[in-house]
mmCIF file of C-alpha atoms and ligand atoms in Angstrom:
data_model
loop_
_atom_site.group_PDB
_atom_site.id
_atom_site.type_symbol
_atom_site.label_atom_id
_atom_site.label_comp_id
_atom_site.label_asym_id
_atom_site.label_seq_id
_atom_site.Cartn_x
_atom_site.Cartn_y
_atom_site.Cartn_z
ATOM 1 C CA MET A 1 119.774 87.387 85.401
ATOM 2 C CA VAL A 2 119.614 91.348 86.340
ATOM 3 C CA LEU A 3 115.962 92.127 87.404
ATOM 4 C CA SER A 4 115.249 95.971 85.666
ATOM 5 C CA GLY A 5 112.244 98.136 85.726
ATOM 6 C CA HIS A 6 111.216 101.811 85.166
ATOM 7 C CA CYS A 7 108.523 104.351 86.884
ATOM 8 C CA LEU A 8 105.549 104.999 84.633
ATOM 9 C CA CYS A 9 107.329 108.072 82.757
ATOM 10 C CA LYS A 10 110.461 106.136 82.454
ATOM 11 C CA ALA A 11 112.495 108.795 83.376
ATOM 12 C CA VAL A 12 113.714 106.667 86.608
ATOM 13 C CA THR A 13 115.306 103.330 85.892
ATOM 14 C CA TYR A 14 116.965 100.351 87.919
ATOM 15 C CA THR A 15 118.640 97.505 87.596
ATOM 16 C CA ILE A 16 119.443 95.054 90.311
ATOM 17 C CA ASP A 17 121.891 92.640 89.931
ATOM 18 C CA VAL A 18 120.612 89.846 91.896
ATOM 19 C CA ASP A 19 118.805 86.699 89.743
ATOM 20 C CA LYS A 20 115.879 86.963 92.129
ATOM 21 C CA PRO A 21 114.372 88.847 95.155
ATOM 22 C CA ALA A 22 115.349 87.812 98.584
ATOM 23 C CA ALA A 23 111.544 87.669 99.298
ATOM 24 C CA VAL A 24 108.722 88.645 97.017
ATOM 25 C CA ALA A 25 105.739 89.557 99.420
ATOM 26 C CA TYR A 26 102.493 91.279 99.580
ATOM 27 C CA ASP A 27 102.603 94.221 101.475
ATOM 28 C CA HIS A 28 99.023 94.740 100.222
ATOM 29 C CA SER A 29 100.774 95.937 97.537
ATOM 30 C CA LEU A 30 103.506 93.820 95.937
ATOM 31 C CA VAL A 31 106.835 94.055 96.977
ATOM 32 C CA ALA A 32 110.459 92.594 96.163
ATOM 33 C CA VAL A 33 112.688 92.927 98.901
ATOM 34 C CA VAL A 34 116.308 93.009 97.740
ATOM 35 C CA PRO A 35 119.688 93.612 98.929
ATOM 36 C CA LYS A 36 120.123 97.718 98.770
ATOM 37 C CA ASP A 37 124.099 97.564 97.494
ATOM 38 C CA LYS A 38 122.547 95.725 94.603
ATOM 39 C CA LEU A 39 120.240 98.252 93.542
ATOM 40 C CA THR A 40 121.288 100.910 90.618
ATOM 41 C CA VAL A 41 118.704 103.600 90.147
ATOM 42 C CA LYS A 42 119.198 105.850 87.162
ATOM 43 C CA GLY A 43 116.863 109.197 86.857
ATOM 44 C CA PRO A 44 115.544 111.804 89.292
ATOM 45 C CA THR A 45 113.780 110.797 92.153
ATOM 46 C CA LYS A 46 112.778 112.299 95.461
ATOM 47 C CA SER A 47 111.946 110.763 98.920
ATOM 48 C CA TRP A 48 109.653 111.239 101.669
ATOM 49 C CA ALA A 49 110.343 109.832 105.153
ATOM 50 C CA GLY A 50 107.511 108.644 107.549
ATOM 51 C CA VAL A 51 107.686 106.851 110.772
ATOM 52 C CA GLY A 52 107.746 103.120 109.996
ATOM 53 C CA SER A 53 106.392 100.581 112.965
ATOM 54 C CA SER A 54 109.784 100.215 113.971
ATOM 55 C CA GLY A 55 109.770 104.077 115.397
ATOM 56 C CA LYS A 56 112.439 104.488 112.757
ATOM 57 C CA ALA A 57 112.342 106.354 109.480
ATOM 58 C CA VAL A 58 111.041 104.547 106.415
ATOM 59 C CA HIS A 59 111.968 106.498 102.856
ATOM 60 C CA ARG A 60 109.569 106.433 100.438
ATOM 61 C CA VAL A 61 111.603 106.880 97.045
ATOM 62 C CA PHE A 62 109.609 107.652 93.722
ATOM 63 C CA CYS A 63 109.821 109.377 90.590
ATOM 64 C CA SER A 64 110.055 112.979 90.703
ATOM 65 C CA GLU A 65 108.545 113.561 87.329
ATOM 66 C CA CYS A 66 105.724 111.305 87.451
ATOM 67 C CA GLY A 67 105.507 110.266 91.019
ATOM 68 C CA SER A 68 105.282 106.449 90.567
ATOM 69 C CA PRO A 69 106.512 105.038 93.812
ATOM 70 C CA ILE A 70 109.940 102.804 93.318
ATOM 71 C CA ALA A 71 110.625 101.706 96.866
ATOM 72 C CA HIS A 72 110.670 101.650 100.556
ATOM 73 C CA ASP A 73 113.751 102.180 102.278
ATOM 74 C CA PRO A 74 113.691 101.439 105.839
ATOM 75 C CA ASP A 75 116.451 102.564 108.056
ATOM 76 C CA ALA A 76 115.361 99.800 110.691
ATOM 77 C CA ALA A 77 116.845 97.561 107.821
ATOM 78 C CA PRO A 78 119.607 99.286 106.352
ATOM 79 C CA GLU A 79 120.731 96.321 104.048
ATOM 80 C CA ILE A 80 117.390 95.709 102.104
ATOM 81 C CA ILE A 81 115.161 97.995 99.964
ATOM 82 C CA ALA A 82 111.363 97.069 99.270
ATOM 83 C CA ILE A 83 111.250 97.527 95.784
ATOM 84 C CA LYS A 84 107.615 98.188 93.946
ATOM 85 C CA ALA A 85 107.185 95.032 92.468
ATOM 86 C CA GLY A 86 104.551 97.009 90.251
ATOM 87 C CA THR A 87 107.556 98.873 88.491
ATOM 88 C CA LEU A 88 109.587 95.679 87.851
ATOM 89 C CA ASP A 89 109.681 94.958 83.843
ATOM 90 C CA THR A 90 106.924 93.002 82.535
ATOM 91 C CA GLU A 91 108.346 89.652 81.710
ATOM 92 C CA ILE A 92 110.234 89.880 85.101
ATOM 93 C CA LYS A 93 106.789 90.421 87.190
ATOM 94 C CA LYS A 94 105.266 87.362 85.662
ATOM 95 C CA LYS A 95 108.198 85.260 86.862
ATOM 96 C CA LEU A 96 107.608 86.392 90.465
ATOM 97 C CA GLN A 97 106.607 83.745 93.219
ATOM 98 C CA PRO A 98 105.043 86.071 96.299
ATOM 99 C CA ASP A 99 105.008 83.603 99.190
ATOM 100 C CA THR A 100 105.176 85.891 102.179
ATOM 101 C CA GLU A 101 102.412 88.551 103.619
ATOM 102 C CA ILE A 102 103.117 91.892 105.637
ATOM 103 C CA TRP A 103 100.721 93.788 107.426
ATOM 104 C CA THR A 104 97.487 90.910 107.532
ATOM 105 C CA VAL A 105 96.462 92.716 110.441
ATOM 106 C CA SER A 106 95.156 95.385 108.301
ATOM 107 C CA LYS A 107 94.510 92.739 105.234
ATOM 108 C CA LEU A 108 91.052 93.520 103.608
ATOM 109 C CA PRO A 109 88.033 91.173 103.359
ATOM 110 C CA PHE A 110 88.248 90.419 99.865
ATOM 111 C CA CYS A 111 91.626 89.465 99.806
ATOM 112 C CA GLN A 112 91.555 85.673 100.346
ATOM 113 C CA GLU A 113 94.596 84.436 99.270
ATOM 114 C CA HIS A 114 96.837 82.891 102.024
ATOM 115 C CA LEU A 115 100.721 82.504 101.346
ATOM 116 C CA ALA A 116 102.794 80.539 103.231
ATOM 117 C CA HIS A 117 104.767 83.148 104.985
ATOM 118 C CA PRO A 118 101.900 85.611 106.923
ATOM 119 C CA PHE A 119 102.929 88.529 108.893
ATOM 120 C CA GLU A 120 100.454 90.397 111.129
ATOM 121 C CA HIS A 121 102.931 93.416 111.205
ATOM 122 C CA MET A 122 106.491 93.685 109.562
ATOM 123 C CA PRO A 123 108.610 91.093 110.351
ATOM 124 C CA GLN A 124 111.473 91.835 112.446
HETATM 125 ZN ZN1 ZN B 201 108.736 108.626 86.170
#
């Protein structure tokens, strides 16, 4: 099976040649961590680099037409990329099984779900 998704306006589409993500996590948005070399993106994107908790750049990739966030691409872990899982196709999203929470240090108090693998900050 190949994972696939798109931005809001569908100018950007992508496929990931894996059966399932390496991790599905709440980064207090839902992300699907996948091997970067399995990801194929088609369509116009831009990115903006901010500094992550590692001190290295995190490239926020988004559709240059509608602005939908597509992925976070951290220089600190160049082999992976965190797909914004809200952009996955609906039938694929329904099958995701989140088991990891990242940045629980800033978890909002009304978020009551506790997943099996919590991390106060970004896992190393
Ligand atoms: Zn778009």
